[in-house]
PDB file of C-alpha atoms in Angstrom:
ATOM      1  CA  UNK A   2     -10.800 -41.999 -43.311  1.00 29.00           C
ATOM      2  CA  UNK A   3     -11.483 -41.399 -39.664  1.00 34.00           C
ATOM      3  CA  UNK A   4     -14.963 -41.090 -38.562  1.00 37.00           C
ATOM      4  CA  UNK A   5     -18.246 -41.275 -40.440  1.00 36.00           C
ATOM      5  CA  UNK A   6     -20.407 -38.865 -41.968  1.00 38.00           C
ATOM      6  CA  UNK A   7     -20.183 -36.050 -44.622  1.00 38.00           C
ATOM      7  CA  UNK A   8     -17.516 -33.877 -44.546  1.00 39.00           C
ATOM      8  CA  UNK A   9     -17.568 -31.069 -42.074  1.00 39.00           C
ATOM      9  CA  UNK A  10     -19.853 -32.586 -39.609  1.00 37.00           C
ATOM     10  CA  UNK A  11     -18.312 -34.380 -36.664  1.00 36.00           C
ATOM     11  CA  UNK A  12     -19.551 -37.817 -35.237  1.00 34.00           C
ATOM     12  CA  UNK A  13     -21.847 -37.409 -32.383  1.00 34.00           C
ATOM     13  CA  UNK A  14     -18.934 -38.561 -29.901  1.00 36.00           C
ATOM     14  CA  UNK A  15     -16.496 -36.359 -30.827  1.00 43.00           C
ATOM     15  CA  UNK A  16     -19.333 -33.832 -30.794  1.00 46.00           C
ATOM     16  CA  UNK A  17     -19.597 -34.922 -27.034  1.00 55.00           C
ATOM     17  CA  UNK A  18     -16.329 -34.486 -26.178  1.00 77.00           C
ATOM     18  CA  UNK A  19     -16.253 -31.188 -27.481  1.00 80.00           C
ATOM     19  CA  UNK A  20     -18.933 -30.325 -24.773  1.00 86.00           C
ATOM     20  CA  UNK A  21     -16.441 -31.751 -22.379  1.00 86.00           C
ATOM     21  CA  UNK A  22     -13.413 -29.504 -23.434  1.00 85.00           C
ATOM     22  CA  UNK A  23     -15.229 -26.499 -23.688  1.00 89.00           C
ATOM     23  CA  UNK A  24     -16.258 -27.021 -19.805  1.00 92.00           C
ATOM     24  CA  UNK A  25     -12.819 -27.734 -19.123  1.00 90.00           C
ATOM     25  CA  UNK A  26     -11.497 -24.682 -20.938  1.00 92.00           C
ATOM     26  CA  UNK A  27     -14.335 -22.335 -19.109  1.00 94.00           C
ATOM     27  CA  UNK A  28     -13.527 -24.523 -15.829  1.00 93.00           C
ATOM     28  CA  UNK A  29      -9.509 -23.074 -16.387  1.00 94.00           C
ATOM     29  CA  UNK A  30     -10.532 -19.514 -17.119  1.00 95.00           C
ATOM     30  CA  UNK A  31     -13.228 -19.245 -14.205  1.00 95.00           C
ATOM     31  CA  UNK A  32     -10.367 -21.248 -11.402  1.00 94.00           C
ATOM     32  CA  UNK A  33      -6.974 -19.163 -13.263  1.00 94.00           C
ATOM     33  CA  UNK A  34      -7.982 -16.895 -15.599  1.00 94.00           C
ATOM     34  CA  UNK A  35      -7.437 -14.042 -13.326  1.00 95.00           C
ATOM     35  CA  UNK A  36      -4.159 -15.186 -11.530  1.00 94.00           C
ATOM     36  CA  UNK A  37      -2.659 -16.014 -14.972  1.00 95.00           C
ATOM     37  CA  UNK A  38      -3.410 -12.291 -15.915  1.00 96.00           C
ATOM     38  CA  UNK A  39      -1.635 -11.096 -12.748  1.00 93.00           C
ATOM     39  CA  UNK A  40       0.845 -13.739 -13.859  1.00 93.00           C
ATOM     40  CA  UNK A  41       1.239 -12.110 -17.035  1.00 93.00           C
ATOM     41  CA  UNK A  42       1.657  -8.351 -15.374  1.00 92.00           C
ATOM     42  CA  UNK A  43       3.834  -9.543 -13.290  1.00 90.00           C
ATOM     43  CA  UNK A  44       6.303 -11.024 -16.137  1.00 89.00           C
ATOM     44  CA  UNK A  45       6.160  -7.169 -17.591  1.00 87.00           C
ATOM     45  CA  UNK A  46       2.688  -6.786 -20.091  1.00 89.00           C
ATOM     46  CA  UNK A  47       0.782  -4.145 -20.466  1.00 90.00           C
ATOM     47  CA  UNK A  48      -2.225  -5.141 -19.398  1.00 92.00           C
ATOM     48  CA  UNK A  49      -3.786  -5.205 -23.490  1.00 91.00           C
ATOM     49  CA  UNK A  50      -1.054  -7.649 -23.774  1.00 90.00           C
ATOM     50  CA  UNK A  51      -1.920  -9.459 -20.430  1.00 93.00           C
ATOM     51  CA  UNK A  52      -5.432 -10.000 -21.938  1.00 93.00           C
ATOM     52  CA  UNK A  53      -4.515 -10.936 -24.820  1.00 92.00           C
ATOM     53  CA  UNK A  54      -2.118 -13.604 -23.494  1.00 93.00           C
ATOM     54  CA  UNK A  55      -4.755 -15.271 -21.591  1.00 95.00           C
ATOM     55  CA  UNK A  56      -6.680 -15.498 -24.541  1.00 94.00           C
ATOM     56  CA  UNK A  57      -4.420 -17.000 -26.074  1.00 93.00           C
ATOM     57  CA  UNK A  58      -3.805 -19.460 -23.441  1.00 94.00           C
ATOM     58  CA  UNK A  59      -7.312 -20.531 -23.733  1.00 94.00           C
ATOM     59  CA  UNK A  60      -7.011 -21.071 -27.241  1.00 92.00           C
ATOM     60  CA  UNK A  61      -4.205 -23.199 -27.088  1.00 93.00           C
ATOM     61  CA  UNK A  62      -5.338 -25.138 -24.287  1.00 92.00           C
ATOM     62  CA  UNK A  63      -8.577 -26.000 -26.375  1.00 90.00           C
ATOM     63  CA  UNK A  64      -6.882 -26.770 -29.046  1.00 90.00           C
ATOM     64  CA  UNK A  65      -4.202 -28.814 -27.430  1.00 90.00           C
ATOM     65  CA  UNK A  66      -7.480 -31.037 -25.966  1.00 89.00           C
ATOM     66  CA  UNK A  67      -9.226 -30.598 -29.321  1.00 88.00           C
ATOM     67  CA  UNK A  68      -6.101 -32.834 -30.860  1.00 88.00           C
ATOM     68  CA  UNK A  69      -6.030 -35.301 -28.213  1.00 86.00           C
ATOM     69  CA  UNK A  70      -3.640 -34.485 -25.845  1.00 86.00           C
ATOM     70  CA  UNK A  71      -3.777 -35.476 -22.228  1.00 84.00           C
ATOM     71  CA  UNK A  72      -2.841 -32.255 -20.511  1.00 84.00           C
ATOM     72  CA  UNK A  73      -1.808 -33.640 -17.002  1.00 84.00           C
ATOM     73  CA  UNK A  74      -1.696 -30.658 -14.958  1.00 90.00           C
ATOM     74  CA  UNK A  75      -4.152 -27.828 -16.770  1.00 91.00           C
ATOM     75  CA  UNK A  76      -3.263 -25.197 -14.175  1.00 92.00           C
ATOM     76  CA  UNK A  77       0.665 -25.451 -14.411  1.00 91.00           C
ATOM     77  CA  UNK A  78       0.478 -26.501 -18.343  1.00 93.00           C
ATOM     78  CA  UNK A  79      -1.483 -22.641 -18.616  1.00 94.00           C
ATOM     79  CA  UNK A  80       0.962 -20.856 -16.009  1.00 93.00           C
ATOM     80  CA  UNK A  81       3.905 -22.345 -19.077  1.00 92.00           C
ATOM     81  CA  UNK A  82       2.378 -21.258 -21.954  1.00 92.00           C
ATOM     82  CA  UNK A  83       1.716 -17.970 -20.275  1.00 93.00           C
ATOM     83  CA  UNK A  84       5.032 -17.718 -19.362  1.00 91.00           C
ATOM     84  CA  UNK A  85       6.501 -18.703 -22.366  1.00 90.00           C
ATOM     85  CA  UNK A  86       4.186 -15.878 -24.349  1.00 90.00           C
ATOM     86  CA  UNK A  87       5.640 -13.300 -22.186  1.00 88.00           C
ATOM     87  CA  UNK A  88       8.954 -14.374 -22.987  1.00 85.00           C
ATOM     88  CA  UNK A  89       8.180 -13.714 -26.309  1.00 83.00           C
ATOM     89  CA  UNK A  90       6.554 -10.620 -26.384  1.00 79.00           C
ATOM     90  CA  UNK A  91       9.491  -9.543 -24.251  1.00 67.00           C
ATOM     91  CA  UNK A  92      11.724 -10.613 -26.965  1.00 71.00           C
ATOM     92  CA  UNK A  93      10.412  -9.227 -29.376  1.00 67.00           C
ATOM     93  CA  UNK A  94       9.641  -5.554 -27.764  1.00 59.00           C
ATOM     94  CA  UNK A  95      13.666  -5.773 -27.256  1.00 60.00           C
ATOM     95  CA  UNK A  96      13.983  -6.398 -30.843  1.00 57.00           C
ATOM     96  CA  UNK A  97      11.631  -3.113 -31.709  1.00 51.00           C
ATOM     97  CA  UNK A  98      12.783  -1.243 -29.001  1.00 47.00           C
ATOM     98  CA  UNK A  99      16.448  -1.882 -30.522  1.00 49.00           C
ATOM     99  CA  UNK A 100      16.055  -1.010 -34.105  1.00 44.00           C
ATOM    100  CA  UNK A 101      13.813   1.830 -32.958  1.00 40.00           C
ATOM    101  CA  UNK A 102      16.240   2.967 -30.809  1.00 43.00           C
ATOM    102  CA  UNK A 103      19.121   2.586 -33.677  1.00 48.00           C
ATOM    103  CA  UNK A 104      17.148   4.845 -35.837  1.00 42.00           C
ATOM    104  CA  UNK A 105      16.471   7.342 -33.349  1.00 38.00           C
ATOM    105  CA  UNK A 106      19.918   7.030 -31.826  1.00 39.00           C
ATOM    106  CA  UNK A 107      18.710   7.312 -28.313  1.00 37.00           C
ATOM    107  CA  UNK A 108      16.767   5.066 -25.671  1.00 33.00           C
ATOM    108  CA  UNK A 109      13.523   3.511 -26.012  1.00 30.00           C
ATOM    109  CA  UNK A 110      11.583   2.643 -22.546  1.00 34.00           C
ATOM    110  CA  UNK A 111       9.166  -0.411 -22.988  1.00 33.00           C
ATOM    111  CA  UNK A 112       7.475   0.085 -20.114  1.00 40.00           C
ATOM    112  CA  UNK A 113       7.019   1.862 -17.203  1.00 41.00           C
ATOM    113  CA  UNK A 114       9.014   1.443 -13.885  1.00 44.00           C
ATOM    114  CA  UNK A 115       6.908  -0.352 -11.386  1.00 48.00           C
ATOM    115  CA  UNK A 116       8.549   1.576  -8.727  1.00 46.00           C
ATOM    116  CA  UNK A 117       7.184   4.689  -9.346  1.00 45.00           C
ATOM    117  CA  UNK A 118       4.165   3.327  -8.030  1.00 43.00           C
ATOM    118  CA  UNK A 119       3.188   5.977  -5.183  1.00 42.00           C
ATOM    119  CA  UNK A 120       1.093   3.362  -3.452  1.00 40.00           C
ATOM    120  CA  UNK A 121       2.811   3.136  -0.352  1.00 48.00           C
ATOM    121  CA  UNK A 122       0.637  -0.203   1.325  1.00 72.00           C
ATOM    122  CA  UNK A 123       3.511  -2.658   2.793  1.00 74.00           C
ATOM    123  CA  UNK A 124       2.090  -5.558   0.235  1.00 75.00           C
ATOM    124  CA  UNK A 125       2.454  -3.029  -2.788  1.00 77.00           C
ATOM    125  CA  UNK A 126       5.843  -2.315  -1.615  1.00 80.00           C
ATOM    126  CA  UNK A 127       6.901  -5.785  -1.684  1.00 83.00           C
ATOM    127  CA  UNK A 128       5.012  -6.749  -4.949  1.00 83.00           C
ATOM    128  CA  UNK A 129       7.372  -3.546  -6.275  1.00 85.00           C
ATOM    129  CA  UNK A 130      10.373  -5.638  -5.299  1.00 87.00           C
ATOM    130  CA  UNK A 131       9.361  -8.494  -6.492  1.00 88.00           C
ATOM    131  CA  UNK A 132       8.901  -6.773  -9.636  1.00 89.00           C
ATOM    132  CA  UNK A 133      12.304  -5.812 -10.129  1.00 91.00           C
ATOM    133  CA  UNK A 134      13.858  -9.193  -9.320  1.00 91.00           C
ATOM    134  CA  UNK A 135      15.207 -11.623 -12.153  1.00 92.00           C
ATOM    135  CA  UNK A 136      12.770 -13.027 -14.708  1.00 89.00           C
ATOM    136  CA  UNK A 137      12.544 -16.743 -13.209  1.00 91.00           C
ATOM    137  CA  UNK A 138      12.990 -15.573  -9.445  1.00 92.00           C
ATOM    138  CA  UNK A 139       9.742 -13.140 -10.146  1.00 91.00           C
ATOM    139  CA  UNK A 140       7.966 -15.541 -11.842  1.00 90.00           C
ATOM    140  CA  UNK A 141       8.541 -18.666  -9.257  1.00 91.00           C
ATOM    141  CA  UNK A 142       7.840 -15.985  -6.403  1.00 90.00           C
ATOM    142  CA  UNK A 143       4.416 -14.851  -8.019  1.00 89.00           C
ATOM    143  CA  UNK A 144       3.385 -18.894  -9.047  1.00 89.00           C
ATOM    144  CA  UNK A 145       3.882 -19.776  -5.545  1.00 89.00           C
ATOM    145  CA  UNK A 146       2.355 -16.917  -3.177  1.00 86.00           C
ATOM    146  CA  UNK A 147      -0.213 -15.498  -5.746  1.00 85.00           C
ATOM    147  CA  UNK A 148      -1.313 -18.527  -7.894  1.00 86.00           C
ATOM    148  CA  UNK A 149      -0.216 -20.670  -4.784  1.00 85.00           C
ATOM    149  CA  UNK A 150       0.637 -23.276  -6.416  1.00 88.00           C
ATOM    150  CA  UNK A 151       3.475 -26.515  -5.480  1.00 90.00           C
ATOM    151  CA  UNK A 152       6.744 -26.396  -6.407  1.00 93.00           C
ATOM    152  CA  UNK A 153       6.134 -29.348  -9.134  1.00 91.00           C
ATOM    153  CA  UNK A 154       3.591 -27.131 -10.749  1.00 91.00           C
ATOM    154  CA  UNK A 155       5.992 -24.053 -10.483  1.00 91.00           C
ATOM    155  CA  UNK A 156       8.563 -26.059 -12.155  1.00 91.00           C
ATOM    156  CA  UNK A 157       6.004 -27.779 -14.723  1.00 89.00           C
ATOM    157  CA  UNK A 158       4.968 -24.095 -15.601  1.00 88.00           C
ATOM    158  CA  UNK A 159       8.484 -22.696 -16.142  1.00 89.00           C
ATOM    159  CA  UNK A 160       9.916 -25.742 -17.376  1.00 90.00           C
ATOM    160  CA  UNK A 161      12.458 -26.423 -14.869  1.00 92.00           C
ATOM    161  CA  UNK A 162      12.765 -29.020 -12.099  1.00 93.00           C
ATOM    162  CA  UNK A 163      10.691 -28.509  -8.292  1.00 92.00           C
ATOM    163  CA  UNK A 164      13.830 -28.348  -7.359  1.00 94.00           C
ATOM    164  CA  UNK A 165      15.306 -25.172  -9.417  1.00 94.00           C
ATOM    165  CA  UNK A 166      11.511 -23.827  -8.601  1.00 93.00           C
ATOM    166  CA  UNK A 167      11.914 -23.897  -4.858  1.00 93.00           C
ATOM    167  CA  UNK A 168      16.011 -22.484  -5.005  1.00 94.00           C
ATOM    168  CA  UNK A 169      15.100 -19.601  -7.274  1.00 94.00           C
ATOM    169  CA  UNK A 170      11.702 -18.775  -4.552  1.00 91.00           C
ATOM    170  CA  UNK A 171      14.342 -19.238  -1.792  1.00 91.00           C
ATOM    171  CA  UNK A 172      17.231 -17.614  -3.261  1.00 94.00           C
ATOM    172  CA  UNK A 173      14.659 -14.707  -4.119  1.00 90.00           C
ATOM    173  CA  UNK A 174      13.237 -14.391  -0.571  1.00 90.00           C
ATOM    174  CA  UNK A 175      16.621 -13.826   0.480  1.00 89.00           C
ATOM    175  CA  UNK A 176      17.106 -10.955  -1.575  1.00 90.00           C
ATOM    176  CA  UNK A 177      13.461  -9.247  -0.378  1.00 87.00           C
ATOM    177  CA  UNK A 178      14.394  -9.929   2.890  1.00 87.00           C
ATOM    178  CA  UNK A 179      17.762  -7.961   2.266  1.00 88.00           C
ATOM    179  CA  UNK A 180      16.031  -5.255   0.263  1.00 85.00           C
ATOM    180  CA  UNK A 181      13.217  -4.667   2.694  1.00 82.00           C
ATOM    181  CA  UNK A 182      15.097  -4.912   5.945  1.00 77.00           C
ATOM    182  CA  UNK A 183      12.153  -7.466   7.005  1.00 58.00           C
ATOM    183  CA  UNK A 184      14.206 -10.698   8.342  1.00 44.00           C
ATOM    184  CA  UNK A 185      10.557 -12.198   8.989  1.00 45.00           C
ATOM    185  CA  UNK A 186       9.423 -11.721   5.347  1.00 48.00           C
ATOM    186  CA  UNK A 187       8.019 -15.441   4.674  1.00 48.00           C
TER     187      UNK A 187
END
C-alpha cells in the first residue's frame, strides 16, 4: 500500500507537494501561457482551439508532476506538447475536411488565409510570411523570436536536435529574406 491513511485522503506531504505543483503550473501559465497561445495560432488554430490547447497543456503538465516526473525544462517541455496538440488537431481537421470534402465532392477550407490580413504594419507583414512557411521552419522561427527561447529548448520543444532547430530558423530566414526583398531581415 503506499502511504497512510483512509482511502481518498492524501498524506500531509504529498498534500504539500501538491501546493508546490500547483505554483509551478500557475508559475508556467503566468511566464508562457500567452506566448504558447501565440504559439498555438501560429501552428494554424483557431483561436477556441488555441485556448483550449493551452489548457490542455496545463493539465498535462500537472499531471505529468502529479505522477512524479522531473520535467527538466517546463518552458520547452509546454512549447512540445503544444506543438504536438496542434499537430493533431491539424491531422485530424485534414481527416474531416477530407471525408467532408468526398461527400460534397468539392473543397473544404480549414481556415482562413493569413494573408488576407489587410494590416499592412512591416512586423504584420513578416509574421504573414512566416505564416505561410513549412510547419517546423514556422514553428522554430516563432519559438525563437516570439517565445525567445535557445536553440536546445527549440529543439526540446519540437523534438529534434539544437542543431536541426537552428538550420530550419536559418534555412527559414533565408527564405523571408528572399520573399521580402529585406537582405537585413535578422
Amino acid at each position: 500500500m503506499i502511504g497512510s491513511g483512509s482511502p481518498g485522503t492524501a498524506p500531509a506531504a504529498v498534500a504539500g507537494d501538491d501546493a508546490e505543483m500547483e505554483r509551478r503550473v500557475r508559475s508556467l501559465h503566468t511566464r508562457r501561457g500567452d506566448d504558447l497561445y501565440g504559439f498555438a495560432l501560429r501552428m494554424g488554430l483557431s483561436d477556441d482551439d488555441a485556448a483550449d490547447a493551452v489548457q490542455d497543456v496545463m493539465l498535462r503538465v500537472w499531471r505529468e508532476l502529479i505522477s512524479g516526473k522531473e520535467l527538466m525544462d517546463l518552458d520547452a517541455w509546454a512549447f512540445r506538447v503544444t506543438y504536438r496538440l496542434a499537430m493533431d488537431r491539424h491531422r485530424l481537421h485534414t481527416r474531416i475536411a477530407g471525408s467532408l470534402g468526398r461527400l460534397l465532392s468539392g473543397t473544404v477550407q480549414i481556415a482562413p488565409d493569413p494573408a488576407d490580413s489587410t494590416d499592412s504594419t512591416e512586423a504584420d507583414a513578416v509574421w504573414r510570411a512566416v505564416d505561410r512557411l513549412p510547419e517546423r521552419q514556422r514553428a522554430a522561427v516563432y519559438l525563437r523570436y516570439q517565445a525567445d527561447m535557445a536553440f536546445e529548448q527549440i529543439g526540446m520543444a519540437m523534438g529534434i536536435t539544437p542543431v536541426a532547430a537552428r538550420s530550419h530558423v536559418s534555412t527559414a530566414l533565408a527564405k523571408l529574406r528572399r520573399q521580402l526583398g529585406q537582405e537585413e531581415f535578422r
